[in-house]
């Protein structure tokens, strides 16, 4: 009888000890995980070579940049997704996403609606025209020669860029038409088939199209300017803290040469070596 009681007692003690060990392990795991903040990140799914889907993550320039940031910032875990560009902005404004990554340029509306980082890259702007067709080497040329500009998505920073140009140059306004989401390939096809005279794109967005059957009919102007790109974040206390960390990390990656490295890897040229790049990078966009 005593033997049976001892067995029961030992069994109870064993169960209690195991339970305490498991509770301790869970507490330790919880404590470890509690120090990590999850950040929901979204990027356009059709913006090569900047962003595109890559095995459930973000590929391209911003995929590489985000991967490096994720590696460096141990206190954050970046949950990645790709979707249509307009869905990125809807999700960012609603708080579904904390961070939006792509080559977002400055616009007054964007910077008042969202938090924004310091510059994370430089875009080399070009005018794309049809070989043997009408030519342009500046935005003023488009206005003076009365060239038709391919429509631009209204949530694309190029649209705000042309709007801003028109405000500053009332005598040389460009006829600007808005459109919904559209890939660079589809827009440039409208130039190659003669529907429109010219399109404005970063060189890196034009380059993948240049080798296609439609792209071989096109030519790119020399650089007409450099535009800084930024991360955009949903406005929240959590993201205010994240922003400070991101800005510090971006300074580190610029100083270490990492931004230059992935620029050469993904954007077909080193925009940081172009004339004026040193002063243009991180320049105040409101001036």
Coordinates of C-alpha atoms in Angstrom, one line a residue:
X1 CA 0.0 0.0 0.0
X2 CA 2.8 2.3 1.0
X3 CA 4.6 1.4 -2.3
X4 CA 1.5 2.5 -4.3
X5 CA 1.3 5.8 -2.4
X6 CA 5.0 6.4 -3.1
X7 CA 4.5 5.7 -6.8
X8 CA 1.6 8.1 -6.9
X9 CA 3.5 10.8 -5.0
X10 CA 6.6 10.4 -7.2
X11 CA 4.3 10.7 -10.3
X12 CA 2.8 13.9 -9.0
X13 CA 6.2 15.3 -8.2
X14 CA 7.5 14.4 -11.6
X15 CA 4.5 16.1 -13.3
X16 CA 4.9 19.2 -11.2
X17 CA 8.6 19.4 -12.0
X18 CA 8.0 19.0 -15.7
X19 CA 5.2 21.6 -15.6
X20 CA 7.6 24.0 -13.9
X21 CA 10.3 23.4 -16.5
X22 CA 7.9 23.9 -19.3
X23 CA 6.5 27.1 -17.7
X24 CA 10.0 28.4 -17.3
X25 CA 10.9 27.7 -21.0
X26 CA 7.7 29.3 -22.2
X27 CA 8.3 32.4 -20.0
X28 CA 11.9 32.6 -21.3
X29 CA 10.6 32.3 -24.9
X30 CA 7.9 34.9 -24.3
X31 CA 10.4 37.2 -22.7
X32 CA 12.8 36.8 -25.7
X33 CA 10.0 37.3 -28.3
X34 CA 8.6 40.3 -26.4
X35 CA 11.7 42.3 -27.3
X36 CA 11.0 41.9 -31.0
X37 CA 8.5 44.2 -32.8
X38 CA 6.8 42.9 -36.0
X39 CA 6.6 45.4 -38.9
X40 CA 4.2 44.8 -41.7
X41 CA 5.8 45.8 -45.0
X42 CA 4.2 46.1 -48.4
X43 CA 5.6 46.8 -51.9
X44 CA 4.2 47.1 -55.4
X45 CA 4.1 43.7 -57.2
X46 CA 5.0 45.1 -60.6
X47 CA 7.8 47.6 -60.3
X48 CA 11.0 45.9 -61.6
X49 CA 13.8 46.2 -60.8
X50 CA 12.7 48.0 -57.5
X51 CA 10.1 45.6 -56.2
X52 CA 8.5 42.4 -57.3
X53 CA 7.3 39.1 -55.7
X54 CA 10.2 36.7 -54.8
X55 CA 9.2 33.5 -53.1
X56 CA 6.8 35.2 -50.7
X57 CA 9.1 38.1 -50.1
X58 CA 10.0 41.3 -51.8
X59 CA 12.6 41.1 -54.6
X60 CA 14.7 43.7 -56.3
X61 CA 16.5 46.7 -55.0
X62 CA 14.2 47.2 -52.0
X63 CA 14.1 43.5 -51.3
X64 CA 17.9 43.5 -50.9
X65 CA 17.8 46.7 -48.8
X66 CA 15.0 45.5 -46.6
X67 CA 16.8 42.2 -46.1
X68 CA 20.0 44.0 -44.9
X69 CA 18.0 46.2 -42.6
X70 CA 16.1 43.1 -41.2
X71 CA 19.5 41.5 -40.6
X72 CA 20.9 44.5 -38.8
X73 CA 17.9 45.5 -36.7
X74 CA 17.5 42.5 -34.4
X75 CA 14.8 44.2 -32.4
X76 CA 12.5 44.2 -35.5
X77 CA 11.0 41.5 -37.6
X78 CA 9.8 42.6 -41.1
X79 CA 6.8 40.7 -42.4
X80 CA 6.8 41.2 -46.2
X81 CA 4.1 41.3 -48.8
X82 CA 3.6 42.5 -52.4
X83 CA 0.4 43.8 -53.9
X84 CA -1.0 46.3 -56.4
X85 CA 0.4 49.8 -55.9
X86 CA -3.0 51.4 -55.0
X87 CA -3.5 48.6 -52.5
X88 CA -0.2 49.4 -50.9
X89 CA -1.4 53.0 -50.2
X90 CA -4.8 51.9 -49.0
X91 CA -3.2 49.5 -46.6
X92 CA -0.6 52.0 -45.5
X93 CA -3.2 54.6 -44.7
X94 CA -5.5 52.2 -42.8
X95 CA -2.7 50.8 -40.7
X96 CA -2.8 47.4 -42.3
X97 CA 0.8 48.0 -43.3
X98 CA 3.4 49.9 -41.2
X99 CA 5.9 50.5 -44.0
X100 CA 5.8 50.8 -47.8
X101 CA 8.9 50.3 -49.8
X102 CA 9.5 51.3 -53.4
X103 CA 11.1 54.2 -55.2
X104 CA 8.7 56.7 -53.6
X105 CA 9.5 60.3 -54.5
X106 CA 8.5 63.4 -52.6
X107 CA 5.1 64.9 -53.0
X108 CA 3.5 67.4 -50.6
X109 CA 0.4 65.2 -50.2
X110 CA 2.5 62.0 -49.5
X111 CA 4.7 63.7 -46.9
X112 CA 1.7 65.2 -45.1
X113 CA -0.2 61.9 -45.1
X114 CA 2.6 59.5 -44.1
X115 CA 5.8 59.5 -42.1
X116 CA 8.8 59.4 -44.4
X117 CA 12.4 58.4 -44.0
X118 CA 15.6 60.1 -45.1
X119 CA 16.6 59.2 -48.7
X120 CA 17.2 55.5 -49.4
X121 CA 18.3 55.9 -53.0
X122 CA 18.6 58.1 -56.1
X123 CA 16.6 57.7 -59.4
X124 CA 18.1 58.9 -62.7
X125 CA 15.2 60.4 -64.7
X126 CA 15.1 60.0 -68.5
X127 CA 12.7 60.9 -71.3
X128 CA 11.8 57.9 -73.4
X129 CA 10.9 58.5 -77.1
X130 CA 10.4 56.5 -80.2
X131 CA 13.5 56.0 -82.5
X132 CA 13.1 58.1 -85.5
X133 CA 10.2 60.0 -83.9
X134 CA 10.0 63.3 -82.0
X135 CA 12.7 64.0 -79.5
X136 CA 13.0 65.8 -76.2
X137 CA 15.9 66.5 -73.9
X138 CA 14.1 68.4 -71.1
X139 CA 10.6 68.9 -69.7
X140 CA 10.5 72.3 -71.3
X141 CA 11.1 70.6 -74.7
X142 CA 7.9 68.6 -74.2
X143 CA 5.9 71.8 -73.7
X144 CA 7.6 73.9 -76.4
X145 CA 7.3 71.1 -79.0
X146 CA 3.8 70.2 -77.9
X147 CA 4.7 66.6 -77.4
X148 CA 2.1 64.2 -76.0
X149 CA 3.1 62.7 -72.7
X150 CA 2.1 59.1 -71.9
X151 CA -0.5 59.1 -69.1
X152 CA 0.8 58.6 -65.6
X153 CA -0.8 56.8 -62.7
X154 CA -2.3 59.4 -60.3
X155 CA -0.8 57.6 -57.3
X156 CA 2.7 57.6 -58.9
X157 CA 5.1 60.2 -57.8
X158 CA 5.9 61.0 -61.4
X159 CA 2.4 62.5 -61.7
X160 CA 3.1 64.8 -58.7
X161 CA 6.5 65.5 -60.2
X162 CA 4.9 66.9 -63.5
X163 CA 2.2 68.7 -61.5
X164 CA 5.0 70.5 -59.5
X165 CA 6.8 71.3 -62.7
X166 CA 3.7 72.8 -64.2
X167 CA 3.1 75.0 -61.2
X168 CA 6.7 76.3 -61.3
X169 CA 6.6 76.7 -65.1
X170 CA 3.2 78.2 -66.1
X171 CA 4.5 79.4 -69.5
X172 CA 5.7 75.9 -70.4
X173 CA 3.1 73.6 -69.0
X174 CA 2.9 69.9 -70.0
X175 CA -0.4 68.3 -70.8
X176 CA -0.7 65.8 -68.0
X177 CA -3.2 62.9 -68.1
X178 CA -3.9 60.6 -65.2
X179 CA -4.5 56.9 -65.3
X180 CA -4.8 53.9 -63.0
X181 CA -2.1 51.4 -62.2
X182 CA 0.1 50.7 -65.2
X183 CA 3.4 48.8 -65.7
X184 CA 6.4 50.5 -67.3
X185 CA 6.1 48.0 -70.1
X186 CA 2.5 48.9 -71.0
X187 CA 3.2 52.7 -70.7
X188 CA 6.3 52.5 -72.9
X189 CA 4.5 50.4 -75.5
X190 CA 2.2 53.4 -76.0
X191 CA 5.2 55.4 -77.0
X192 CA 6.8 52.7 -79.2
X193 CA 3.5 52.3 -81.2
X194 CA 3.1 56.0 -81.7
X195 CA 0.1 56.6 -79.5
X196 CA 2.1 59.1 -77.4
X197 CA 5.4 60.9 -78.1
X198 CA 7.2 60.7 -74.9
X199 CA 7.2 59.1 -71.4
X200 CA 9.2 60.0 -68.3
X201 CA 10.8 57.2 -66.3
X202 CA 13.8 56.4 -64.2
X203 CA 16.5 54.8 -66.3
X204 CA 16.2 51.6 -64.1
X205 CA 12.5 51.2 -65.0
X206 CA 13.2 51.7 -68.7
X207 CA 16.2 49.4 -69.0
X208 CA 14.3 46.0 -68.5
X209 CA 11.9 47.0 -71.3
X210 CA 14.6 48.2 -73.6
X211 CA 15.5 44.6 -74.7
X212 CA 11.9 43.6 -75.5
X213 CA 10.5 43.7 -79.1
X214 CA 8.7 47.0 -78.3
X215 CA 11.6 48.3 -76.3
X216 CA 14.0 48.1 -79.2
X217 CA 11.9 50.8 -80.9
X218 CA 12.7 53.2 -78.1
X219 CA 15.5 55.4 -77.0
X220 CA 16.3 57.2 -73.8
X221 CA 17.5 60.8 -73.4
X222 CA 20.5 61.7 -71.2
X223 CA 19.7 62.3 -67.6
X224 CA 17.3 65.1 -67.0
X225 CA 17.6 65.1 -63.2
X226 CA 18.0 63.0 -60.0
X227 CA 15.2 62.3 -57.6
X228 CA 15.5 61.0 -54.0
X229 CA 13.4 58.1 -52.9
X230 CA 12.0 57.4 -49.4
X231 CA 10.4 54.9 -47.2
X232 CA 6.8 55.8 -46.3
X233 CA 5.3 54.8 -42.9
X234 CA 1.8 54.8 -41.4
X235 CA 1.5 57.5 -38.7
X236 CA 1.7 55.9 -35.3
X237 CA 3.8 56.1 -32.1
X238 CA 5.3 52.7 -32.9
X239 CA 6.4 53.8 -36.3
X240 CA 7.8 57.1 -35.0
X241 CA 10.2 55.0 -33.1
X242 CA 10.9 52.8 -36.1
X243 CA 11.6 55.8 -38.2
X244 CA 14.4 57.0 -36.0
X245 CA 16.0 53.6 -36.2
X246 CA 15.6 53.4 -39.9
X247 CA 17.1 56.8 -40.5
X248 CA 20.1 55.8 -38.4
X249 CA 20.5 52.6 -40.4
X250 CA 20.2 54.3 -43.8
X251 CA 23.0 56.7 -42.8
X252 CA 25.1 53.7 -41.9
X253 CA 24.3 51.9 -45.2
X254 CA 25.1 55.0 -47.2
X255 CA 28.4 55.6 -45.4
X256 CA 29.4 51.9 -45.7
X257 CA 28.8 51.9 -49.5
X258 CA 25.9 49.3 -49.3
X259 CA 23.4 51.6 -51.1
X260 CA 25.9 52.1 -53.8
X261 CA 26.5 48.4 -54.1
X262 CA 22.9 47.4 -54.5
X263 CA 22.3 50.4 -56.9
X264 CA 25.0 49.0 -59.2
X265 CA 23.5 45.5 -58.7
X266 CA 19.9 46.3 -59.5
X267 CA 19.6 49.7 -61.2
X268 CA 21.9 49.2 -64.2
X269 CA 24.2 52.1 -63.2
X270 CA 25.7 53.8 -60.2
X271 CA 23.4 56.8 -59.7
X272 CA 25.7 58.0 -56.9
X273 CA 28.4 58.7 -59.4
X274 CA 26.2 60.9 -61.7
X275 CA 26.9 64.7 -61.8
X276 CA 25.3 66.5 -58.8
X277 CA 24.6 63.2 -56.9
X278 CA 26.5 64.2 -53.8
X279 CA 24.6 67.4 -53.2
X280 CA 21.3 66.0 -54.5
X281 CA 21.2 62.9 -52.2
X282 CA 19.1 63.7 -49.1
X283 CA 18.6 67.3 -50.2
X284 CA 15.5 69.0 -48.7
X285 CA 12.7 68.2 -51.3
X286 CA 10.7 71.2 -50.3
X287 CA 13.3 73.7 -51.5

